[in-house]
CSV table of C-alpha atoms in Angstrom, one decimal:
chain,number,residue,atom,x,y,z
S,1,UNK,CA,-19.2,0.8,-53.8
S,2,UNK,CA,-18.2,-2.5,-52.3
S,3,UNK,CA,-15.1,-2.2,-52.8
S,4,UNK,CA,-15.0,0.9,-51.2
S,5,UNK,CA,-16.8,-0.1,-48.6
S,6,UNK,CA,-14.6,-3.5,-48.6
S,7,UNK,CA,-11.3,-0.8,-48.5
S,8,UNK,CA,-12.4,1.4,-45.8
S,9,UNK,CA,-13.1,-1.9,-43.6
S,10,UNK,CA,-9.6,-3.5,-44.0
S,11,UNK,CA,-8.1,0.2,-43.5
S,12,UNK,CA,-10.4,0.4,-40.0
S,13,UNK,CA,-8.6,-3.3,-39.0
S,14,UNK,CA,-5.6,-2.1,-39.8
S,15,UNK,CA,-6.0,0.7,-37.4
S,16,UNK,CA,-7.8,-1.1,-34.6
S,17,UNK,CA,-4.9,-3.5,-35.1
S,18,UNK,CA,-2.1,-0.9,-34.4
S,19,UNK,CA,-4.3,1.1,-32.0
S,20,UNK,CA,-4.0,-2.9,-29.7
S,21,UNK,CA,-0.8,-2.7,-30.3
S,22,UNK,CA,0.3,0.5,-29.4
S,23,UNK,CA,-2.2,0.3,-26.1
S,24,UNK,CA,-0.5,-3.4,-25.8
S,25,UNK,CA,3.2,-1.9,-25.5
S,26,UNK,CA,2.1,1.2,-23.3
S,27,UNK,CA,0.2,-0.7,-21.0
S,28,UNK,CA,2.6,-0.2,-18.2
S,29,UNK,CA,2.6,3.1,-18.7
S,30,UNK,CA,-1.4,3.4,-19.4
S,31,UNK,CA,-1.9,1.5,-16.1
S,32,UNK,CA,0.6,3.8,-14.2
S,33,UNK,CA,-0.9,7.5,-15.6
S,34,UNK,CA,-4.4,6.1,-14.3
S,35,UNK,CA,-3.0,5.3,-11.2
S,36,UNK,CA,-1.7,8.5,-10.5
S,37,UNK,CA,-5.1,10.4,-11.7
S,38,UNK,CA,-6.8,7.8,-9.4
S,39,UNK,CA,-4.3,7.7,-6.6
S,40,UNK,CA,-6.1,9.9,-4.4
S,41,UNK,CA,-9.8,8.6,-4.7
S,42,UNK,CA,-12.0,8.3,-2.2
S,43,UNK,CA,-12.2,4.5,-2.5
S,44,UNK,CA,-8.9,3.7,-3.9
S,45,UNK,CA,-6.9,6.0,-1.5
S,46,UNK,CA,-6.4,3.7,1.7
S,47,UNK,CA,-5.3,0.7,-0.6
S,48,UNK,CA,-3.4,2.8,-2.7
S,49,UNK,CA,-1.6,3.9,-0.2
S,50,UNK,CA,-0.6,0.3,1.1
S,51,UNK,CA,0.6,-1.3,-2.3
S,52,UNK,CA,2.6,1.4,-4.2
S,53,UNK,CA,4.7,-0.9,-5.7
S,54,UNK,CA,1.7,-2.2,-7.8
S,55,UNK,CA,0.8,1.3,-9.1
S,56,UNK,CA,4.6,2.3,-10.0
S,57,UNK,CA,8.0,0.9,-10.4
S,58,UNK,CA,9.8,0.3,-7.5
S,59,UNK,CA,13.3,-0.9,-5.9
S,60,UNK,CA,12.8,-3.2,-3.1
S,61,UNK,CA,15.6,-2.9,-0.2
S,62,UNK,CA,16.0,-6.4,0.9
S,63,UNK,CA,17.0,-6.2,4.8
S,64,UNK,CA,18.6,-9.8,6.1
S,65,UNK,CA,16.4,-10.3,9.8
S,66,UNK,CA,13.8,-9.1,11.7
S,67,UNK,CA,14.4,-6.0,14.0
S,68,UNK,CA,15.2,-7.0,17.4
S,69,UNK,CA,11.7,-5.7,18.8
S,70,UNK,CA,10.5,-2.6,20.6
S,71,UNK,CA,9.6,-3.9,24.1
S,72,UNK,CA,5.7,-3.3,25.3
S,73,UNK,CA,5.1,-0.8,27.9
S,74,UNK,CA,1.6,-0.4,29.9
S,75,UNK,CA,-0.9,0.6,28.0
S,76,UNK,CA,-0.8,4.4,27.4
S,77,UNK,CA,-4.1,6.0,28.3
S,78,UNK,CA,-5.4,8.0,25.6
S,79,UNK,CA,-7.0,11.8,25.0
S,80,UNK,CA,-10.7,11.4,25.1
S,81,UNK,CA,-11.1,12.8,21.9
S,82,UNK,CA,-8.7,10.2,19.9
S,83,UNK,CA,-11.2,8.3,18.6
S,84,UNK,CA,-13.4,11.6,16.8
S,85,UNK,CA,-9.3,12.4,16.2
S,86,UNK,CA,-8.7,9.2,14.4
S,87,UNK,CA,-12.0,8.8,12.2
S,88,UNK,CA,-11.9,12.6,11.3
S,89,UNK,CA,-8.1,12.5,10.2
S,90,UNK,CA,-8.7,9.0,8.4
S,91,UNK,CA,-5.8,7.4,10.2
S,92,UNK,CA,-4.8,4.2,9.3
S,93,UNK,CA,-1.9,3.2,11.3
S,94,UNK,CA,-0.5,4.6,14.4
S,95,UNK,CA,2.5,3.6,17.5
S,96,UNK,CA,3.2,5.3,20.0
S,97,UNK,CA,6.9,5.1,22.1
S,98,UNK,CA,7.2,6.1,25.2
S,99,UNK,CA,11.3,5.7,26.6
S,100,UNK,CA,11.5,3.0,23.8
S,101,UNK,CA,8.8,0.7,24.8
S,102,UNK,CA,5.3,0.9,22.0
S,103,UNK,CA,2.8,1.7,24.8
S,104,UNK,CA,-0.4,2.0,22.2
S,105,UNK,CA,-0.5,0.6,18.2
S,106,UNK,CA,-3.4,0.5,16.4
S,107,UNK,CA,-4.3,-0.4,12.3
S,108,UNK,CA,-7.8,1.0,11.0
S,109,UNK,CA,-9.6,1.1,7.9
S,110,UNK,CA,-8.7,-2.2,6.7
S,111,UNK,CA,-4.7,-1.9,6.9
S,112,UNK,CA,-2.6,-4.1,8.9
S,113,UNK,CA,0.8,-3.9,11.2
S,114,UNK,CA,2.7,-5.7,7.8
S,115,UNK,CA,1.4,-3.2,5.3
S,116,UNK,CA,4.4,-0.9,3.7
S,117,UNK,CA,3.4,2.4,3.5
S,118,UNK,CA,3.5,5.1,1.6
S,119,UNK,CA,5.7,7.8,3.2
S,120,UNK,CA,5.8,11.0,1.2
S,121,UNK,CA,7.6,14.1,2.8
S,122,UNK,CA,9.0,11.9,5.9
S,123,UNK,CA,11.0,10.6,3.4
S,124,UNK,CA,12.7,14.1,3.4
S,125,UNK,CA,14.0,13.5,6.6
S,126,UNK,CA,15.4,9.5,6.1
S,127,UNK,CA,17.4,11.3,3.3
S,128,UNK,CA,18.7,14.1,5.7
S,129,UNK,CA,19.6,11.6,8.4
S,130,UNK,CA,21.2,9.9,5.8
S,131,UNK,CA,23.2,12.7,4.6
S,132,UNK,CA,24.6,13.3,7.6
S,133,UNK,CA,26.2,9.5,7.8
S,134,UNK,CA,28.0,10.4,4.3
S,135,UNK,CA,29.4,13.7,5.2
S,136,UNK,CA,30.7,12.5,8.3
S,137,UNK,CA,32.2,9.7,6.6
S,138,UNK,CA,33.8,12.4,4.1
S,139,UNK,CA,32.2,12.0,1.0
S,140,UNK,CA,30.9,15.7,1.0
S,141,UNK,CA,33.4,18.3,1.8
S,142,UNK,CA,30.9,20.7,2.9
S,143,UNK,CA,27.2,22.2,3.4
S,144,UNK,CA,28.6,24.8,1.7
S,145,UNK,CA,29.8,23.1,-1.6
S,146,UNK,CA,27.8,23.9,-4.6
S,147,UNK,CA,25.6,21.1,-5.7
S,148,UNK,CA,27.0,21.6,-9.5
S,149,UNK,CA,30.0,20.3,-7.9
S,150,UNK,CA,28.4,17.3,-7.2
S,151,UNK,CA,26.3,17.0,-10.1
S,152,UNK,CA,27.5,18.9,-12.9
S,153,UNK,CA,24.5,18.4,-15.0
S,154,UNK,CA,22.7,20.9,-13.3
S,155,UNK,CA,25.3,23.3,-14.5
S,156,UNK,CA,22.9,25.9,-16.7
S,157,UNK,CA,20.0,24.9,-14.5
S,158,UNK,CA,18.3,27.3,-11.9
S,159,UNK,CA,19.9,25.0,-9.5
S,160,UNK,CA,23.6,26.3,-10.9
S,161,UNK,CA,25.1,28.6,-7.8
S,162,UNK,CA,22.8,26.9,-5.1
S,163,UNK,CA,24.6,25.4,-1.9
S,164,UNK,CA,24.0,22.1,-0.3
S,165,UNK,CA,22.5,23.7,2.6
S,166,UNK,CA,20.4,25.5,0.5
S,167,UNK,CA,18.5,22.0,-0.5
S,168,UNK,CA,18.8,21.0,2.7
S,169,UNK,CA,16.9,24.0,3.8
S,170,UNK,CA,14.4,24.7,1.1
S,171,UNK,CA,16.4,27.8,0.2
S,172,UNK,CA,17.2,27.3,-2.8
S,173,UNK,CA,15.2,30.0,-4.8
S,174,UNK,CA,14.4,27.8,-7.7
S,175,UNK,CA,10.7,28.4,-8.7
S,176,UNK,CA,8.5,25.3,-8.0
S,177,UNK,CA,4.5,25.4,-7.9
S,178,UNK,CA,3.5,22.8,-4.8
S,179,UNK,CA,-0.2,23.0,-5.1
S,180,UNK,CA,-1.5,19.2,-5.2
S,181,UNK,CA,-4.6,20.7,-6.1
S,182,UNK,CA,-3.4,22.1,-9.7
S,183,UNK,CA,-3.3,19.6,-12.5
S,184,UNK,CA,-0.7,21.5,-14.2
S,185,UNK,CA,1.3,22.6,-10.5
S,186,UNK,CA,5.0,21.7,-11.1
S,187,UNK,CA,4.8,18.9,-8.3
S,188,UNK,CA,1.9,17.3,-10.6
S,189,UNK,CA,4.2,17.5,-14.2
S,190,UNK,CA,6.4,15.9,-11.9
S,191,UNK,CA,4.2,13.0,-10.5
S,192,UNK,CA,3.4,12.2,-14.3
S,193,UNK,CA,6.8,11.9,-15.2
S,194,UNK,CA,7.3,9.6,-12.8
S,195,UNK,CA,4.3,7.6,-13.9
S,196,UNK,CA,5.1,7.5,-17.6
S,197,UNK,CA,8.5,6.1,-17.1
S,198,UNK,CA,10.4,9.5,-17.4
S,199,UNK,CA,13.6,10.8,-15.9
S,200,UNK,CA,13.4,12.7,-12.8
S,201,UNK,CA,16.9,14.2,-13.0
S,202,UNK,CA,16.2,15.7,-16.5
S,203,UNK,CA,13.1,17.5,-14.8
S,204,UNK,CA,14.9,18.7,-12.2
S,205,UNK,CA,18.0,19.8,-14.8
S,206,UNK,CA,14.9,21.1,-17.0
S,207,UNK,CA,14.1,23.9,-14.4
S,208,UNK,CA,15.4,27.2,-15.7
S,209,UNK,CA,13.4,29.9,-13.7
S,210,UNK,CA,13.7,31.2,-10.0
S,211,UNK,CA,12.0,33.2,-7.4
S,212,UNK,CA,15.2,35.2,-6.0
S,213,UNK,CA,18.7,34.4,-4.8
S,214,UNK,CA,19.4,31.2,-3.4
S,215,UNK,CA,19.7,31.2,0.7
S,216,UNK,CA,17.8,34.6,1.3
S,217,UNK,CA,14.0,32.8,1.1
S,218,UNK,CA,12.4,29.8,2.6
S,219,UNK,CA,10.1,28.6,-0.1
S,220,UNK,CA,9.1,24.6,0.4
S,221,UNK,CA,9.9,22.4,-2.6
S,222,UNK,CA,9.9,19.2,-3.0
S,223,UNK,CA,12.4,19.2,-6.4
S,224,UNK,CA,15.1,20.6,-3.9
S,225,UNK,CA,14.7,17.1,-1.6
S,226,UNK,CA,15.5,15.2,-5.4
S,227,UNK,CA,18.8,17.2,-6.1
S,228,UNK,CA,19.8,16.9,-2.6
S,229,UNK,CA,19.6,12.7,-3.6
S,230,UNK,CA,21.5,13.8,-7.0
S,231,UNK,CA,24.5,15.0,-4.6
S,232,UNK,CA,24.6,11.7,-2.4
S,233,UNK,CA,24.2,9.9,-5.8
S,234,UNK,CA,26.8,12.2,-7.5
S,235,UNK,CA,29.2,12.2,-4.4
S,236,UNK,CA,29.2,8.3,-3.7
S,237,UNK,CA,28.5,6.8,-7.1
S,238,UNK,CA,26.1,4.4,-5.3
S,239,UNK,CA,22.4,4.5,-5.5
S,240,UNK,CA,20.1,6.2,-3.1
S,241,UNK,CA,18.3,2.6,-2.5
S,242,UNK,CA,21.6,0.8,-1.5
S,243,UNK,CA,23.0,3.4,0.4
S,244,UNK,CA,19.7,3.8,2.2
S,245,UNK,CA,19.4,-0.1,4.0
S,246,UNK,CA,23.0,-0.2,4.0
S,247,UNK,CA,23.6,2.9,6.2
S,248,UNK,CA,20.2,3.4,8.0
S,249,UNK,CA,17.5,0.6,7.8
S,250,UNK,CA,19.7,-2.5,8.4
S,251,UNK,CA,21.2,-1.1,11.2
S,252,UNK,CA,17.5,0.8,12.5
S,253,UNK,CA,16.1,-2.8,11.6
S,254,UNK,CA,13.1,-3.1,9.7
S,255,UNK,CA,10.1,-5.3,8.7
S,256,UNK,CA,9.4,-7.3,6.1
S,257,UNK,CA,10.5,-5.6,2.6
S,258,UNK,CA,10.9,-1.5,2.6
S,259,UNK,CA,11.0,-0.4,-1.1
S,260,UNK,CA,11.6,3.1,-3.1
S,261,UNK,CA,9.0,4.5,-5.7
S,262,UNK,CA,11.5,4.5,-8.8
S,263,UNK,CA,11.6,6.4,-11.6
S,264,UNK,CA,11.7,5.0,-15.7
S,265,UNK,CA,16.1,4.8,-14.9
S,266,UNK,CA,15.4,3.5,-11.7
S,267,UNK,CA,16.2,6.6,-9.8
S,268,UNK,CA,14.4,6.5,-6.0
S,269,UNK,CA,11.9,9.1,-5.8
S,270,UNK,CA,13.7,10.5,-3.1
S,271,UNK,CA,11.5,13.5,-2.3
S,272,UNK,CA,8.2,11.1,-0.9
S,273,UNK,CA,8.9,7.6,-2.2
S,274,UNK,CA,9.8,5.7,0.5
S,275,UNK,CA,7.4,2.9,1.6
S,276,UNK,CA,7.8,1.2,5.2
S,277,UNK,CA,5.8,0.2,8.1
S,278,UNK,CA,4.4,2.2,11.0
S,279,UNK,CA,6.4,0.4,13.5
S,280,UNK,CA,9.6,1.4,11.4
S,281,UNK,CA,8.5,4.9,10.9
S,282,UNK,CA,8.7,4.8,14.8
S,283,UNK,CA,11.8,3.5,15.1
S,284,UNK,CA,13.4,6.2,13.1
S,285,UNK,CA,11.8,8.8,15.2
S,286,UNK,CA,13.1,6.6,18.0
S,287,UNK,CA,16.5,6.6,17.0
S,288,UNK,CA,16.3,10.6,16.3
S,289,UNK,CA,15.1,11.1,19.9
S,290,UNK,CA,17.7,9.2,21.3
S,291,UNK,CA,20.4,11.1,19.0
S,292,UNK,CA,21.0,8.8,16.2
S,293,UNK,CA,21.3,5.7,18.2
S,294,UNK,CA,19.4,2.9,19.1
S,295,UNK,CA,19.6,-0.4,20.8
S,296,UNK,CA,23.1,0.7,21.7
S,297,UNK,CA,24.4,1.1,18.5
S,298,UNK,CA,25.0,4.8,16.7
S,299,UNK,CA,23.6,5.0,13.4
S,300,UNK,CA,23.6,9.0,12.5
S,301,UNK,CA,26.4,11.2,14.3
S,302,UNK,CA,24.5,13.0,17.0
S,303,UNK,CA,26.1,16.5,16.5
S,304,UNK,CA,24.0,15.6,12.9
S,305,UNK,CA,20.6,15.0,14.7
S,306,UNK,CA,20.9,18.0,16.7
S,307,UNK,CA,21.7,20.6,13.9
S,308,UNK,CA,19.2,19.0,11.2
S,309,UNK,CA,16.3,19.1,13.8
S,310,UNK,CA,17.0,22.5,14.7
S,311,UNK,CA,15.6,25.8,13.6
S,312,UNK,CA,17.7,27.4,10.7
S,313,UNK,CA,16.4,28.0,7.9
S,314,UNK,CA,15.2,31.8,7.5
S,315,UNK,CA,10.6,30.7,7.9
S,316,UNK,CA,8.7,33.9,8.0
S,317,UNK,CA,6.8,34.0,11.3
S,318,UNK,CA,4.3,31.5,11.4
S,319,UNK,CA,3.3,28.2,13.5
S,320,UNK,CA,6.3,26.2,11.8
S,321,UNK,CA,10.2,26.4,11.4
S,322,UNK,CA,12.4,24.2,9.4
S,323,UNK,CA,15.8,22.8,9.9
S,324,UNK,CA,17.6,20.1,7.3
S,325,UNK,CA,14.1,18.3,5.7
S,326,UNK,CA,13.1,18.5,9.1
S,327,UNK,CA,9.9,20.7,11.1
S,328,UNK,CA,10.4,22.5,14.2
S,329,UNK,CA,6.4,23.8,15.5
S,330,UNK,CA,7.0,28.0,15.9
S,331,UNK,CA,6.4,27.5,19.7
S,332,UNK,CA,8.5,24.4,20.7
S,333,UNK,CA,10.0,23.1,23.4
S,334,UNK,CA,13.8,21.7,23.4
S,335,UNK,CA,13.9,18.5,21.6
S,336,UNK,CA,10.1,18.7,19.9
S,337,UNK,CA,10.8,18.4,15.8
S,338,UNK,CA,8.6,16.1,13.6
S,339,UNK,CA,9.2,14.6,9.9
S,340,UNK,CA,5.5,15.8,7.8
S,341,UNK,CA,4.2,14.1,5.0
S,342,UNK,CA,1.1,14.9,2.7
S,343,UNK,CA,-1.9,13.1,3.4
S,344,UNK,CA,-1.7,12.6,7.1
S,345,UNK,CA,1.6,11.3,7.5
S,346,UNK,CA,3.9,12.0,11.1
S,347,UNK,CA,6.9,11.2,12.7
S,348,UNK,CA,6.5,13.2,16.1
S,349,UNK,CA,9.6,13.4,18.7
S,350,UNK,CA,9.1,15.5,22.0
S,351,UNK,CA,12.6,14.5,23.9
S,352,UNK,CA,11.3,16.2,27.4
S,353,UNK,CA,8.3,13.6,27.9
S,354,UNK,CA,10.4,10.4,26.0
S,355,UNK,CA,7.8,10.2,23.6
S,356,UNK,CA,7.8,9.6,20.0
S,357,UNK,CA,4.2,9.1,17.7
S,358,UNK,CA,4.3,7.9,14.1
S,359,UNK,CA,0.8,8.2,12.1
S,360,UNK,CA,-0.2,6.8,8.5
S,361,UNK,CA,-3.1,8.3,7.3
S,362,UNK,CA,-5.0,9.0,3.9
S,363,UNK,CA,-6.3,11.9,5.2
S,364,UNK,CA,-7.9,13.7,2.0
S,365,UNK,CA,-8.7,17.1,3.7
S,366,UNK,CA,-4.8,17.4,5.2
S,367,UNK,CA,-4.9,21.0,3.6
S,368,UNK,CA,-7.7,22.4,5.6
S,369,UNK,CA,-6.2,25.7,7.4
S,370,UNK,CA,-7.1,23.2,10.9
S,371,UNK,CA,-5.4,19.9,9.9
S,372,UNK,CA,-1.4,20.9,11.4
S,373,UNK,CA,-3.1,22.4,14.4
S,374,UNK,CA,-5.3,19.3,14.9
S,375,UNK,CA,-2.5,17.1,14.5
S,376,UNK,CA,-0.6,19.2,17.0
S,377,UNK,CA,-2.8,19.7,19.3
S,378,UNK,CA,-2.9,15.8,19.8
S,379,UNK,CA,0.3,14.9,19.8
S,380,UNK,CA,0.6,17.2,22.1
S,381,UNK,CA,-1.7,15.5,24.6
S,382,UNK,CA,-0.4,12.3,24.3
S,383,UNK,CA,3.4,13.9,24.9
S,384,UNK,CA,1.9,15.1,28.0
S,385,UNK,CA,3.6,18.4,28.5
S,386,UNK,CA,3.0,21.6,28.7
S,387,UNK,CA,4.3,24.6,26.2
């Protein structure tokens, strides 16, 4: 009986001895599924959403100097409601421009003017703003080009017979669940690949069904934003990282360090991933405003700016429109468009009244039926203008 009992011990070490090992050389990857199951928390959210990089692997995107500064403008006078505004949509960073000059900036809930942040979808529209620096310098032939052309691993995908502009668009048919709220939605299977070290392009390859023929449907999803990245990867042999300070935030300027959310093959996570400061986010709206240029230098073709941020793709009739990873609100004016992240996040440009608002936020109820309209609604005010 001893020795049985003697046996069974040294069999139990042997197993709590492997079982340390194995957690010992998934650790990285133990650590990064919790984070994503945690991301969201209540308490962890804010945080979270200021230190990605120590939740997931990243690719910093060294810049060389300091921006050359936004001048100050008087103090912008703002709605009487902004404070319930800012509490209620947990808003943790915000600057305003008004003709080029930050006329209000505020930090809340612990964050700070330095702090990188999280972008999500507003990375959407960095990547079309990029795109259209390569295909004016002619490494895409066309909107119209296949994106198997580009990436021919996608050949026998659902993505096989979809157009660039159908990416760029969110046309491209391929069935995609979005609902944040679903453990087992598509864009959840796709945050845990991320976390566990996995290959985004193989998920996006790996998606055989679709919804209808590609162009004839808007249906938002967030997989076409990563095979839009595959084609400038595919067409320029460089990475979306590099291309990304080299063509757009060297030459916008940014603080401190910006850095991409990577995947296990250090692929960006070009659909959301992109983490830099409020003040930067502003200057890209800035620069978008001003038709790709700013402080006197051009950065993305102006004919680009005007037909991304303009109403093309076929929405159904509702209170927003969408051009190339860009929103267009159903009722705007000429030269209102805004970049929209989950969670709060805003780039808002309203050309008439020179103003452009960029917002961080960890708001956790950002899909209550109210939240765009809210959101809206305030810009609005500070804009000035009428509709």
């Amino acid at each position: 009986m001893r020795r049985v009992i003697r046996r069974t011990g040294q069999i139990l070490a042997v197993l709590l001895l492997i079982l340390a090992a194995l957690v010992a050389w998934k650790h990285e990857e133990i650590k990064r599924l919790r984070a994503v199951t945690t991301l969201f928390d209540e308490d962890r959210i804010v945080h979270n959403f200021s230190h990605m990089d120590a939740l997931f692997e990243s690719t910093p995107m060294p810049v060389p100097a300091p921006p050359e500064p936004l001048p100050r403008g008087p103090a912008l006078t703002m709605p009487a409601d902004w404070d319930d505004w800012l509490a209620r949509r947990a808003v943790t960073g915000v600057v305003v421009l008004k003709d080029g000059k930050r006329v209000h900036e505020d930090y809340r809930l612990g964050t700070q003017q330095s702090d990188q942040r999280i972008s999500w979808s507003v990375a959407k529209s960095y990547l079309s703003g990029l795109f259209g620096i390569l295909l004016a310098e002619g490494h895409v032939d066309s909107l119209d080009d296949l994106v198997t052309r580009y990436v021919p691993e996608l050949e026998g995908s659902a993505y096989e017979g979809v157009t660039i502009r159908n990416v760029l668009q969110m046309t491209s048919g391929v069935t995609f669940d979005e609902d944040y709220l679903d453990f087992w939605s598509d864009i959840n299977k796709m945050g845990r690949v991320l976390a566990l070290g996995g290959s985004m392009d193989d998920f996006a390859a790996g998606l055989s069904e679709r919804d209808g023929p590609a162009g004839e449907r808007w249906h938002y999803v967030s997989i076409d934003t990563h095979v839009l990245g595959m084609v400038v990867r595919g067409a320029t042999g460089r990475s979306l990282p590099d291309l990304m300070a080299e063509k757009l935030l060297v030459p916008m300027g940014t603080y401190g360090t910006p850095f991409y959310l990577t995947d296990g093959y250090g692929v960006a996570f070009a659909l959301g991933g992109l983490n830099v400061t409020t003040r930067d986010y502003a200057r890209m709206g800035e620069m978008f405003r001003l038709g790709g240029a700013l402080q006197g230098r051009q950065i993305v073709p102006q004919d680009w700016v005007e037909e991304s941020t303009a109403p093309s793709a076929p929405t159904e009739a509702g209170k927003l429109r969408y051009g190339y990873q860009w929103w267009i609100p159903a009722d705007a004016r000429k030269g209102e468009f805004m970049a929209r992240g989950v969670y709060g996040q805003y780039v808002y440009v309203d050309r008439q009244s020179l103003t452009v608002v960029a917002i961080n936020a960890a708001d956790r109820n950002f899909r209550d039926a109210d939240a765009f309209d809210d959101a809206l609604a305030m810009f609005r005010q500070i804009a000035g203008g009428t509709r």
